[in-house]
Tab-separated table of N, CA and C in Angstrom:
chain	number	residue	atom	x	y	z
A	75	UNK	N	-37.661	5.703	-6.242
A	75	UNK	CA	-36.623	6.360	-5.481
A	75	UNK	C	-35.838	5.344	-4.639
A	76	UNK	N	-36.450	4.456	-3.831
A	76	UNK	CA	-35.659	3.410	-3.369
A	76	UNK	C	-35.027	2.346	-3.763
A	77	UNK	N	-35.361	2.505	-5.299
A	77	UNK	CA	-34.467	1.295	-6.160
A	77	UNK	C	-33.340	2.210	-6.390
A	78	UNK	N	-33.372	3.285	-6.861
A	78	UNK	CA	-32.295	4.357	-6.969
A	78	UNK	C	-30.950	3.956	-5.940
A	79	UNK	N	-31.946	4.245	-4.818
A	79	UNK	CA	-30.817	4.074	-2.974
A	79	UNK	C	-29.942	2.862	-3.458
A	80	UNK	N	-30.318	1.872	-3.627
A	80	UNK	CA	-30.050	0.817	-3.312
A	80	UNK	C	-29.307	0.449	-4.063
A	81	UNK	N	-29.601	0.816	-5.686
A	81	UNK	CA	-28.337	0.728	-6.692
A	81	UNK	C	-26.771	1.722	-6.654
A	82	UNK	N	-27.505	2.737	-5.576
A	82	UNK	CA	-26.062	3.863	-5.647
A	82	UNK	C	-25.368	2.944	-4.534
A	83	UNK	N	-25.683	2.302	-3.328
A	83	UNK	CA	-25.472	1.404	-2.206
A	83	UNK	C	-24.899	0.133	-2.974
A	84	UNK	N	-25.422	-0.375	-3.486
A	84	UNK	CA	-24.875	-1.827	-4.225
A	84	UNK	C	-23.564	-1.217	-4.683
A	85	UNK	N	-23.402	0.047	-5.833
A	85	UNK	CA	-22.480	0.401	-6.686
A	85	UNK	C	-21.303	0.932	-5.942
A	86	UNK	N	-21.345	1.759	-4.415
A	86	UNK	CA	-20.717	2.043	-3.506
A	86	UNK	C	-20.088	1.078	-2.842
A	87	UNK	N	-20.638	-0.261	-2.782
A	87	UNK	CA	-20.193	-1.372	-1.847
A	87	UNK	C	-18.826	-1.826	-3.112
A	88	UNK	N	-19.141	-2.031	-4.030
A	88	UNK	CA	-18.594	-2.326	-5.111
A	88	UNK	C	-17.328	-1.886	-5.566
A	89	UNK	N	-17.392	-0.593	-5.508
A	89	UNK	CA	-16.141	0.501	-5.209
A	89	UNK	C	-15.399	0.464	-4.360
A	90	UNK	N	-15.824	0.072	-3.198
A	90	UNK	CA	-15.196	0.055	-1.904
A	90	UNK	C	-14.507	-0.953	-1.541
A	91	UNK	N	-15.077	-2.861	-2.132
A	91	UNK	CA	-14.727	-3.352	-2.062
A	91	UNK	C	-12.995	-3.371	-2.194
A	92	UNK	N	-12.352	-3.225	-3.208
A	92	UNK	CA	-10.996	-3.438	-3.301
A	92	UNK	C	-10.015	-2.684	-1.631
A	93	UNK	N	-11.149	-1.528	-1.602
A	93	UNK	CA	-10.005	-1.135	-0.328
A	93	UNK	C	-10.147	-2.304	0.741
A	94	UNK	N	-11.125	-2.378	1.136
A	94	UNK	CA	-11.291	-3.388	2.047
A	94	UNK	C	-10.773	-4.902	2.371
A	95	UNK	N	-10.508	-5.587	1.141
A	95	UNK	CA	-9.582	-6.352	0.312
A	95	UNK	C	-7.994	-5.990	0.780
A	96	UNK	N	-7.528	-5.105	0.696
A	96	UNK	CA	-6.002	-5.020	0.745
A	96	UNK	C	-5.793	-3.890	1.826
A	97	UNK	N	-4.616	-3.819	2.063
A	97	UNK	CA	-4.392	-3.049	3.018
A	97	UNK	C	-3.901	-1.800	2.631
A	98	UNK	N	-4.767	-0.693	3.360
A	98	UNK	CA	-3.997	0.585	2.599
A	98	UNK	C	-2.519	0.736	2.301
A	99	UNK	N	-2.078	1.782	2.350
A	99	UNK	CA	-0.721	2.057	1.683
A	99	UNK	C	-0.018	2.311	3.133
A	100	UNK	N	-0.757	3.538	3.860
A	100	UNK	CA	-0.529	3.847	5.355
A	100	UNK	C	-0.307	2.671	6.642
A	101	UNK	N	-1.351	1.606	6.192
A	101	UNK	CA	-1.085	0.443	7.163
A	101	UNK	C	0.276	-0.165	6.630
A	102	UNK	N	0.633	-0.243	5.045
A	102	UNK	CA	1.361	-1.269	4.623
A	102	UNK	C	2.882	-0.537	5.139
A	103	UNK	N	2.911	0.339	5.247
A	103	UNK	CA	3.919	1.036	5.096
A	103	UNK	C	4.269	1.010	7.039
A	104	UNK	N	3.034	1.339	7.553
A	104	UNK	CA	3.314	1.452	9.239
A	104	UNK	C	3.772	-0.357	9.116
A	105	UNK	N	3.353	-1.098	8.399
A	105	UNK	CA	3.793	-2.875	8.701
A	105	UNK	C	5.172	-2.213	9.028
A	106	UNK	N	5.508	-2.679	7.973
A	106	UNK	CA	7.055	-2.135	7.366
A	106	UNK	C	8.230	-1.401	8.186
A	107	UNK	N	7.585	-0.172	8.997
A	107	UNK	CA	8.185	0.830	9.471
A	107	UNK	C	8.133	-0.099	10.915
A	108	UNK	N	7.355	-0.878	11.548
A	108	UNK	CA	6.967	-1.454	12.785
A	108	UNK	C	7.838	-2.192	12.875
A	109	UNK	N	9.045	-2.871	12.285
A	109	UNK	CA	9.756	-3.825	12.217
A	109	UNK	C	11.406	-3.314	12.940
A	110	UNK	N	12.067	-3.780	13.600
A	110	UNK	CA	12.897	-3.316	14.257
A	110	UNK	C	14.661	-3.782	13.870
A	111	UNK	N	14.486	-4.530	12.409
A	111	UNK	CA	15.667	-4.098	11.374
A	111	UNK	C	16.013	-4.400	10.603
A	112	UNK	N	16.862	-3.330	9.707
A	112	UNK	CA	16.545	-3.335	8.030
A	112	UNK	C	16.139	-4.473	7.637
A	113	UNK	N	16.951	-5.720	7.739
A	113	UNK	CA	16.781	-6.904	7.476
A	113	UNK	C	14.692	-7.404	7.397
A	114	UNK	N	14.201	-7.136	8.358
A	114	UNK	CA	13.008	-7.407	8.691
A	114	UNK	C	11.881	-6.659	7.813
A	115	UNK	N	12.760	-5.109	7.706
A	115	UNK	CA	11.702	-3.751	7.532
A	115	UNK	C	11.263	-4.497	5.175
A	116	UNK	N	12.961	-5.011	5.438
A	116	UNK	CA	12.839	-5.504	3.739
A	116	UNK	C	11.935	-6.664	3.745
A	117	UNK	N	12.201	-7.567	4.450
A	117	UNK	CA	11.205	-8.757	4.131
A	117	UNK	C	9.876	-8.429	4.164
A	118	UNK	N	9.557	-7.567	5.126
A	118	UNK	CA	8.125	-6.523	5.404
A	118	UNK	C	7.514	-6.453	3.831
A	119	UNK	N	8.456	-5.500	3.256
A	119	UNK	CA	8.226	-4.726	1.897
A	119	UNK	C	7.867	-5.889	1.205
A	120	UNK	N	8.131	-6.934	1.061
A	120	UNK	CA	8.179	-7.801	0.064
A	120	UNK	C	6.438	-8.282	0.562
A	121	UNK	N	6.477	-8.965	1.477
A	121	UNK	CA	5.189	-9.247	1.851
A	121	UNK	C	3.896	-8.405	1.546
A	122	UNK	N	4.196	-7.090	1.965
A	122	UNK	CA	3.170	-5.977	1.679
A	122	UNK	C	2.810	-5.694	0.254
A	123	UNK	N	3.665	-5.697	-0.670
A	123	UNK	CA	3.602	-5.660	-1.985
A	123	UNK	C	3.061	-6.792	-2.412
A	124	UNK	N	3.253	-8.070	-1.839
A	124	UNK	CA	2.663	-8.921	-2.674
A	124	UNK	C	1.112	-9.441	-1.942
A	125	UNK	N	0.737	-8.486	-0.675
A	125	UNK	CA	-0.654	-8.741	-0.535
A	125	UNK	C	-1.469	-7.737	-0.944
A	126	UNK	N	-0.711	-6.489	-0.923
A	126	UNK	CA	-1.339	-4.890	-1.624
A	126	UNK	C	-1.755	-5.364	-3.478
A	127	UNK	N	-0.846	-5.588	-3.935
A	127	UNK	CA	-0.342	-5.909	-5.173
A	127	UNK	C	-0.410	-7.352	-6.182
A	128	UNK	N	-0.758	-8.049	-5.222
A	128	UNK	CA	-0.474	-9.586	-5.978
A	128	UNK	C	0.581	-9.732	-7.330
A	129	UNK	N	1.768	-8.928	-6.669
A	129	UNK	CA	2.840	-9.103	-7.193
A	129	UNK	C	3.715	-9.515	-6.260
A	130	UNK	N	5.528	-9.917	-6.964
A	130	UNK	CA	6.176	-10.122	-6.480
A	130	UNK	C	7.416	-8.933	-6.822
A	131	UNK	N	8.382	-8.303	-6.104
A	131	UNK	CA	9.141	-7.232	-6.282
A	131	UNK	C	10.641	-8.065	-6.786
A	132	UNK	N	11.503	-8.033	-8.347
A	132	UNK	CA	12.202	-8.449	-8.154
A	132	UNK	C	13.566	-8.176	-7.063
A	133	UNK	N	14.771	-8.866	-7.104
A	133	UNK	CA	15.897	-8.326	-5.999
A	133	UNK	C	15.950	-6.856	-6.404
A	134	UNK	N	15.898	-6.698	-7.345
A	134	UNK	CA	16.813	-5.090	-7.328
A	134	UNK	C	15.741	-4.157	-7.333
A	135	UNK	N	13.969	-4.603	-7.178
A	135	UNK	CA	13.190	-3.335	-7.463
A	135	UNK	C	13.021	-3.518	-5.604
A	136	UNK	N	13.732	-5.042	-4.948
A	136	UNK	CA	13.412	-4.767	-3.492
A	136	UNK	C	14.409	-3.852	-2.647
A	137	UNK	N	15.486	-4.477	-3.558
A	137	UNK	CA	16.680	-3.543	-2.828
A	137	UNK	C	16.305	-1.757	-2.854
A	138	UNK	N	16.167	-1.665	-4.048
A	138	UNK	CA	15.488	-0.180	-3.856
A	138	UNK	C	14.956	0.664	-3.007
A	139	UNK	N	13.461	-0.227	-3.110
A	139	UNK	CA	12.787	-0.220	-1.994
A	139	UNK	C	13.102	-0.369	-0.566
A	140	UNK	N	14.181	-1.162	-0.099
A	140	UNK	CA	14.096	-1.023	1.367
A	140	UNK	C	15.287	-0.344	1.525
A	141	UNK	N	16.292	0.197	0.354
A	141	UNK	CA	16.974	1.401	0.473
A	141	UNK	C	16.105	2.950	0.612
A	142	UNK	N	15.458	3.283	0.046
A	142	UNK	CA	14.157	4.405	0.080
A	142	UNK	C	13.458	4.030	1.977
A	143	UNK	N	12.969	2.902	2.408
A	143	UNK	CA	12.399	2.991	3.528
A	143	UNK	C	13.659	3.455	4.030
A	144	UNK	N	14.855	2.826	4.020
A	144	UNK	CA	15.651	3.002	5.116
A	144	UNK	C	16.519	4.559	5.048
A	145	UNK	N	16.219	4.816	3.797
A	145	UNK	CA	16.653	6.859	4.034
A	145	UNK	C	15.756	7.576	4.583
A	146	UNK	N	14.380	7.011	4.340
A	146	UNK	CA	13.453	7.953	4.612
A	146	UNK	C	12.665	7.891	5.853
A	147	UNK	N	12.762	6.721	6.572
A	147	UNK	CA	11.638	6.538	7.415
A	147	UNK	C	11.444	7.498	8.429
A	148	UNK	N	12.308	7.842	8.792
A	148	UNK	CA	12.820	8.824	10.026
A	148	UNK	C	11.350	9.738	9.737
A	149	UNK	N	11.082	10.278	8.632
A	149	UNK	CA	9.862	11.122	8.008
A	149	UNK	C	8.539	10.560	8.772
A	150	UNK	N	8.702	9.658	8.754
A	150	UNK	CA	6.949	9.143	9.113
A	150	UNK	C	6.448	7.946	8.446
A	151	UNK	N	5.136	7.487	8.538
A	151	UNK	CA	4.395	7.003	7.610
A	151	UNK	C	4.082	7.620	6.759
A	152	UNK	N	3.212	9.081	7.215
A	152	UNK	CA	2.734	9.268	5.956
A	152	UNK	C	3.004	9.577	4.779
A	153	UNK	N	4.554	10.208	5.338
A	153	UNK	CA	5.513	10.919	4.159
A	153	UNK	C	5.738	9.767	3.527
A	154	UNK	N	6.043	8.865	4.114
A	154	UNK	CA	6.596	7.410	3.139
A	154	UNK	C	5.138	6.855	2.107
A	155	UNK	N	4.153	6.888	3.050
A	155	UNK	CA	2.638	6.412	2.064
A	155	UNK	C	2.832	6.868	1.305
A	156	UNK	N	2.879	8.910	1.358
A	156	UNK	CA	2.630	9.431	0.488
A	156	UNK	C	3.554	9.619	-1.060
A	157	UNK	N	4.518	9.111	-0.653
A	157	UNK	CA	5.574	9.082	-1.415
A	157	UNK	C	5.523	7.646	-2.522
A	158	UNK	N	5.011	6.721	-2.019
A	158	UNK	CA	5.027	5.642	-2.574
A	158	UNK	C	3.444	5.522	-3.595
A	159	UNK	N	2.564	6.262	-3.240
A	159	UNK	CA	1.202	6.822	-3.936
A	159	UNK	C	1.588	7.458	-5.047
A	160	UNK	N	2.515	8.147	-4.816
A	160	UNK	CA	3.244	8.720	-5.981
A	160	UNK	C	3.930	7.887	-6.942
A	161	UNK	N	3.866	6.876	-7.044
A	161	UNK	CA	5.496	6.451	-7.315
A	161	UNK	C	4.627	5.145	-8.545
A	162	UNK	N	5.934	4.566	-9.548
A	162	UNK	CA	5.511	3.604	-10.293
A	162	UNK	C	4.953	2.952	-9.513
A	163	UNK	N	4.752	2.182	-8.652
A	163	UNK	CA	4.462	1.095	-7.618
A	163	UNK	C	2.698	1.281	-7.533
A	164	UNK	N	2.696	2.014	-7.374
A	164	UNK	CA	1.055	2.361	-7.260
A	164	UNK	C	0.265	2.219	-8.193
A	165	UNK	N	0.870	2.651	-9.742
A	165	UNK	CA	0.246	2.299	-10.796
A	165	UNK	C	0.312	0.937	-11.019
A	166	UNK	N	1.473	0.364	-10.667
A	166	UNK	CA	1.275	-0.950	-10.938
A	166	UNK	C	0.318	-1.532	-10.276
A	167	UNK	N	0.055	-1.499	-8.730
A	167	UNK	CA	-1.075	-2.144	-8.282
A	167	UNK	C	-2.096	-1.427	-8.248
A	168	UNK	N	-2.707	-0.740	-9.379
A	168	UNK	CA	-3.872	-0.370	-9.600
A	168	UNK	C	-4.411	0.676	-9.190
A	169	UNK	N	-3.685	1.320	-7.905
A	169	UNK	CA	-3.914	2.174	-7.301
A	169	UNK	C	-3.494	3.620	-7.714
C-alpha cells in the first residue's frame, strides 16, 4: 500500500511539474495587463509567450495580440485568461 502512495505522489509531482515551470495564463496575462502602455502591455505579450510557450510570436500574430489585450482588457484578467485558454495559442503551448 505504501509503494502505491508514493508512486501516485511521484506521478502527481510529475504532472504538476510543467505548471510550476511556467507561469499560468492568469499571472501571464495580469503581467501584461500590469503594464501602463500599449507600447509596454505588447512587449509584455511577447515575453510571456515566449516563457509560457518557448515560442516566439511573429509581428502580425503580436500585433493581434496586443490589439485583442487592448479591446479587451477593460474585462479583467480572467476574461482575458479565459479567452486566450480558448484560443489557438494554448494549443500551441501545450496547454
Amino acid at each position: 500500500m505504501r509503494r502505491t502512495r508514493v508512486f501516485a505522489c511521484c506521478a502527481l509531482a510529475m504532472i504538476a511539474a510543467p505548471a510550476f515551470a511556467n507561469p499560468s495564463a492568469v499571472q501571464a496575462v495580469s503581467a501584461v495587463l500590469s503594464r501602463g502602455t500599449p507600447v509596454a502591455r505588447k512587449a509584455e505579450i511577447g515575453r510571456q509567450v515566449a516563457r509560457m510557450c518557448n515560442m516566439s510570436l511573429s509581428g502580425a500574430d503580436l500585433d493581434k495580440a496586443s490589439a485583442f489585450i487592448e479591446a479587451h482588457r477593460a474585462k479583467g484578467v480572467a476574461w482575458v485568461a479565459d479567452q486566450i485558454s480558448k484560443s489557438e495559442l494554448s494549443y500551441a503551448c501545450g496547454g
